[in-house]
Amino acid sequence: MSIFPLFALLTWLLSAQVQLSEFRLLTGRYNYRWQVSQAVTLVAGVLTLAVVGYDVVRTGMNLVMLFETAVCLLFYIVAEWLLAKWSPRRLVLSVLWRLVIVAGMAWAISQWGLQSLLPFVLMGLYFRNCPFGVVHGKPFWISLNPSPIPEQSSPTRSLSRRGGERAAPTEGGERRLFLVTDYGVKPDTGHDVLEKVQRLIDEVGRQGGGTIYFPRGRYLFNKSGSRQFLQVNHSHVTLEGERDARGRLLTELVNCGPTTEGKRNPWLSPFFITTGEVLQPSNQFWGLDFKNPSGMKTESSSLSDPGSDGMLLTPPFATKVTKDALAGTSMLTVEDSSVVGKYILLGMYNTTPDGNLIKELLGVDDLRPEWTTARRAGPEKAPSLQWLVEVKQVVDGNTIELCRPLLRDCLTKYEPAIFNVDMLEDIHIRHLRISSRWNGLFRHHGFPLYFSVAQAQEMDYGWNAINMKRVAHGTVEDVLIKDFTNPLYVQDSREVTVEDIDIVGYDGHQGIKVYCHTCDCTFRRIDFYCHFADMMGGEGNAYGNVFSDISYRSPVFKPVDFDFHGFSEGPMSPPAYNVFERVRGFRYIKGAGAVFMQPACGVGNVWRDVAFEGGRKGEPPFYALSYRVKSGMKKYVTAAGYTIVMMMKGKQYSLPFAKKTFAEKLKNIDRMSIPQKEHRQFFHQMVVEKSC
């Protein structure tokens, strides 16, 4: 019996460690700190090249060998495509599938009497560098994060993870403690406990709140595949797990199925733990609307993201602001303070056709033609400034005091108005491991010829961990989040504190995101041990948030960026007045999102003590994705892909339509291409005080 199949399998496993992008480090042109995985990858790469060289010399390169290689690689690509379509949940099934494919091809080739290892080298390289995503791919790769496991935290982290003690209750004194085991919820049983836990959360909330405590062990949720999720819809509720004297997390909540809702705004699909669902259902935007809406809808160029119909949930109007107030003051003069609630949206409107307010918020004198959302602000009287803030006290019949000073001038020429907002208060998630049974198949925004729309949406928006939505004075503290494509959103919330968070496991879409009206929140001591397409980001009227001590610790050469993502919805404006301190391992401050939602950020964002890593040495840290230069083959491939999507989206399959769309896209690419050294112009009035 030939031992060639065994050699072929070993060759495949060796070359499956080679990430081609890692070879860029050999040029010395990149600002990057080498770690263990780079050495592993490069050694594996050298050995792989040696195997190829030996194999070519031994067998001699001929047409038969080339044909054999092409057939073998094509067969493997099809096999990976079938595996992606099948998308098995269990790792063992993916492993067996690949071993059978590789061993079967090796046996077949050995029967032909050729016994070339080259096809299996290419198969391994394809597996490691597959552009479409790989089911359960990461567990195969030995070049994973070599850092200590997250429980064995750094000295600064361990100070905040005090051994064994439950977290002290927040304001309001000791709250009632509810052990889930007293209500029929047992760990390590393999049973789905979602319905029982949900009933307990609802009952505790109706009773005025309390701490729902999960003793050590593993609890499974959403096993039925019916896309259920945990909801916290009452104030004063804490979800808390157990930890030992060393601060290690002993309680694990496992989400066993996706929660995608793709019919409307799939990017707002529910999260495994979602708050405020009764105030603001998932898949629904909330905020102030245009005064003169045109009814225009935003059309996406992605098949998996259908675009928005522009519908908003709107808070009720309370009163007008009647006197100018300058930045730094916390007093507002209003028409009638007696109707003002505890939480408000302070809205200011564009009052000239050219968009006087949006220009100030963006820090520009003119609006570029492609900024179609920004250009709507003037004619449709957009409430471009929408600040979610708390009222400290009603001073008298016409005066209110805010809990914090104004971030910018509130001028009557912008017709400022106050809208009352319902919020949940005092919600906390602490001392938990939260994981999923996602298989890690991820390709950013899918690929319409490779995945179905439903599968593409699941990759981007179906495996989500925590969404703190419509919460004031809440915390997510001392939590490890594993294997989610979107670990944590804070949406339409204020004064939420997120601290001491480890994010590990599969790579995915969006690491941490402040969405829409997320204001005055704090994010600190957060470590990423995996890669996300948009590592950390902000979108919509996100103001006054502070990010500090954020680190990307994954050693694999996959640079990551902070992602400003633009307007979110038409009446809004991009993130502004946020502070970032001691951020490590990020490559660029990136402006992403659809071109019609550009520019990606507003004024007043400040970066201090930032270590940029992964870009070319000496290049600026600003990158506007819509304006990147595309030339040569990349330009034509982009135009071709766009043409295919537009044909499928509009169900127009004629040659004239294809030619016209392709030509127009080529022109747009040429018009929008701007060298990266000039991208600073799209990050208006941004301050980078110290970087390296």
mmCIF file of N, CA, C and O in Angstrom, residues 120 215 234 306 336 339 356 368 379 404 420 425 480 483 487 494 517 547 597 613 636 649-650:
data_model
loop_
_atom_site.group_PDB
_atom_site.id
_atom_site.type_symbol
_atom_site.label_atom_id
_atom_site.label_comp_id
_atom_site.label_asym_id
_atom_site.label_seq_id
_atom_site.Cartn_x
_atom_site.Cartn_y
_atom_site.Cartn_z
ATOM 1 N N PHE A 120 -1.378 19.369 -3.329
ATOM 2 C CA PHE A 120 -1.761 19.424 -1.924
ATOM 3 C C PHE A 120 -1.176 20.646 -1.231
ATOM 4 O O PHE A 120 -1.744 21.160 -0.273
ATOM 5 N N PRO A 215 -24.964 30.269 38.866
ATOM 6 C CA PRO A 215 -23.827 29.555 39.454
ATOM 7 C C PRO A 215 -22.980 28.904 38.367
ATOM 8 O O PRO A 215 -23.407 28.733 37.232
ATOM 9 N N HIS A 234 -36.837 45.516 31.546
ATOM 10 C CA HIS A 234 -37.157 46.267 32.758
ATOM 11 C C HIS A 234 -35.867 46.842 33.330
ATOM 12 O O HIS A 234 -34.779 46.311 33.106
ATOM 13 N N PRO A 306 -30.330 45.166 1.955
ATOM 14 C CA PRO A 306 -31.282 45.726 0.991
ATOM 15 C C PRO A 306 -31.434 47.238 1.030
ATOM 16 O O PRO A 306 -32.102 47.800 0.178
ATOM 17 N N ASP A 336 -41.374 75.675 28.086
ATOM 18 C CA ASP A 336 -42.150 75.144 29.207
ATOM 19 C C ASP A 336 -41.389 73.960 29.796
ATOM 20 O O ASP A 336 -41.355 72.867 29.219
ATOM 21 N N VAL A 339 -43.003 70.099 31.122
ATOM 22 C CA VAL A 339 -43.295 68.922 30.288
ATOM 23 C C VAL A 339 -42.030 68.152 29.935
ATOM 24 O O VAL A 339 -42.076 67.188 29.165
ATOM 25 N N ASN A 356 -26.858 74.587 6.668
ATOM 26 C CA ASN A 356 -25.943 75.327 7.544
ATOM 27 C C ASN A 356 -25.456 74.495 8.727
ATOM 28 O O ASN A 356 -24.276 74.528 9.091
ATOM 29 N N ARG A 368 -19.644 67.723 -0.987
ATOM 30 C CA ARG A 368 -19.271 67.086 -2.247
ATOM 31 C C ARG A 368 -20.498 66.447 -2.906
ATOM 32 O O ARG A 368 -21.454 66.045 -2.224
ATOM 33 N N PRO A 379 -32.358 70.953 2.243
ATOM 34 C CA PRO A 379 -33.711 70.993 1.665
ATOM 35 C C PRO A 379 -34.772 70.298 2.512
ATOM 36 O O PRO A 379 -35.930 70.732 2.542
ATOM 37 N N ARG A 404 -24.738 67.252 32.203
ATOM 38 C CA ARG A 404 -23.377 67.565 31.764
ATOM 39 C C ARG A 404 -23.427 68.769 30.816
ATOM 40 O O ARG A 404 -24.467 69.074 30.230
ATOM 41 N N ASN A 420 -38.944 64.082 24.650
ATOM 42 C CA ASN A 420 -38.828 63.179 25.797
ATOM 43 C C ASN A 420 -38.523 61.752 25.342
ATOM 44 O O ASN A 420 -39.036 61.283 24.324
ATOM 45 N N GLU A 425 -33.046 51.832 32.967
ATOM 46 C CA GLU A 425 -31.953 52.267 33.824
ATOM 47 C C GLU A 425 -31.355 51.094 34.589
ATOM 48 O O GLU A 425 -32.028 50.101 34.867
ATOM 49 N N LEU A 480 -16.063 37.754 29.140
ATOM 50 C CA LEU A 480 -15.327 37.188 28.018
ATOM 51 C C LEU A 480 -16.341 36.788 26.955
ATOM 52 O O LEU A 480 -17.293 36.043 27.231
ATOM 53 N N ASP A 483 -16.409 33.773 19.974
ATOM 54 C CA ASP A 483 -17.016 33.245 18.748
ATOM 55 C C ASP A 483 -18.325 33.940 18.380
ATOM 56 O O ASP A 483 -19.373 33.297 18.197
ATOM 57 N N PRO A 487 -19.615 41.069 18.678
ATOM 58 C CA PRO A 487 -19.650 40.841 20.126
ATOM 59 C C PRO A 487 -20.497 41.836 20.921
ATOM 60 O O PRO A 487 -21.239 41.434 21.806
ATOM 61 N N ARG A 494 -27.029 55.940 26.890
ATOM 62 C CA ARG A 494 -26.115 56.931 27.429
ATOM 63 C C ARG A 494 -25.584 56.476 28.791
ATOM 64 O O ARG A 494 -26.246 55.751 29.541
ATOM 65 N N HIS A 517 -27.694 57.009 18.595
ATOM 66 C CA HIS A 517 -27.600 58.008 19.657
ATOM 67 C C HIS A 517 -26.947 57.406 20.892
ATOM 68 O O HIS A 517 -27.558 57.298 21.958
ATOM 69 N N PHE A 547 -13.033 56.192 24.850
ATOM 70 C CA PHE A 547 -12.434 54.872 24.700
ATOM 71 C C PHE A 547 -11.004 54.946 25.244
ATOM 72 O O PHE A 547 -10.222 55.776 24.791
ATOM 73 N N MET A 597 -23.392 57.885 2.413
ATOM 74 C CA MET A 597 -23.418 58.210 3.834
ATOM 75 C C MET A 597 -22.138 58.906 4.294
ATOM 76 O O MET A 597 -21.905 59.078 5.480
ATOM 77 N N GLU A 613 -0.350 50.469 14.109
ATOM 78 C CA GLU A 613 0.474 49.315 13.777
ATOM 79 C C GLU A 613 -0.157 48.546 12.616
ATOM 80 O O GLU A 613 -1.364 48.295 12.607
ATOM 81 N N TYR A 636 -11.065 46.736 -12.718
ATOM 82 C CA TYR A 636 -11.996 46.034 -13.601
ATOM 83 C C TYR A 636 -12.759 44.942 -12.861
ATOM 84 O O TYR A 636 -13.941 44.704 -13.134
ATOM 85 N N LYS A 649 -29.777 42.544 -8.633
ATOM 86 C CA LYS A 649 -30.656 43.344 -7.791
ATOM 87 C C LYS A 649 -31.856 43.871 -8.567
ATOM 88 O O LYS A 649 -32.983 43.864 -8.090
ATOM 89 N N GLY A 650 -31.596 44.346 -9.807
ATOM 90 C CA GLY A 650 -32.669 44.886 -10.626
ATOM 91 C C GLY A 650 -33.314 43.876 -11.557
ATOM 92 O O GLY A 650 -34.232 44.223 -12.306
#
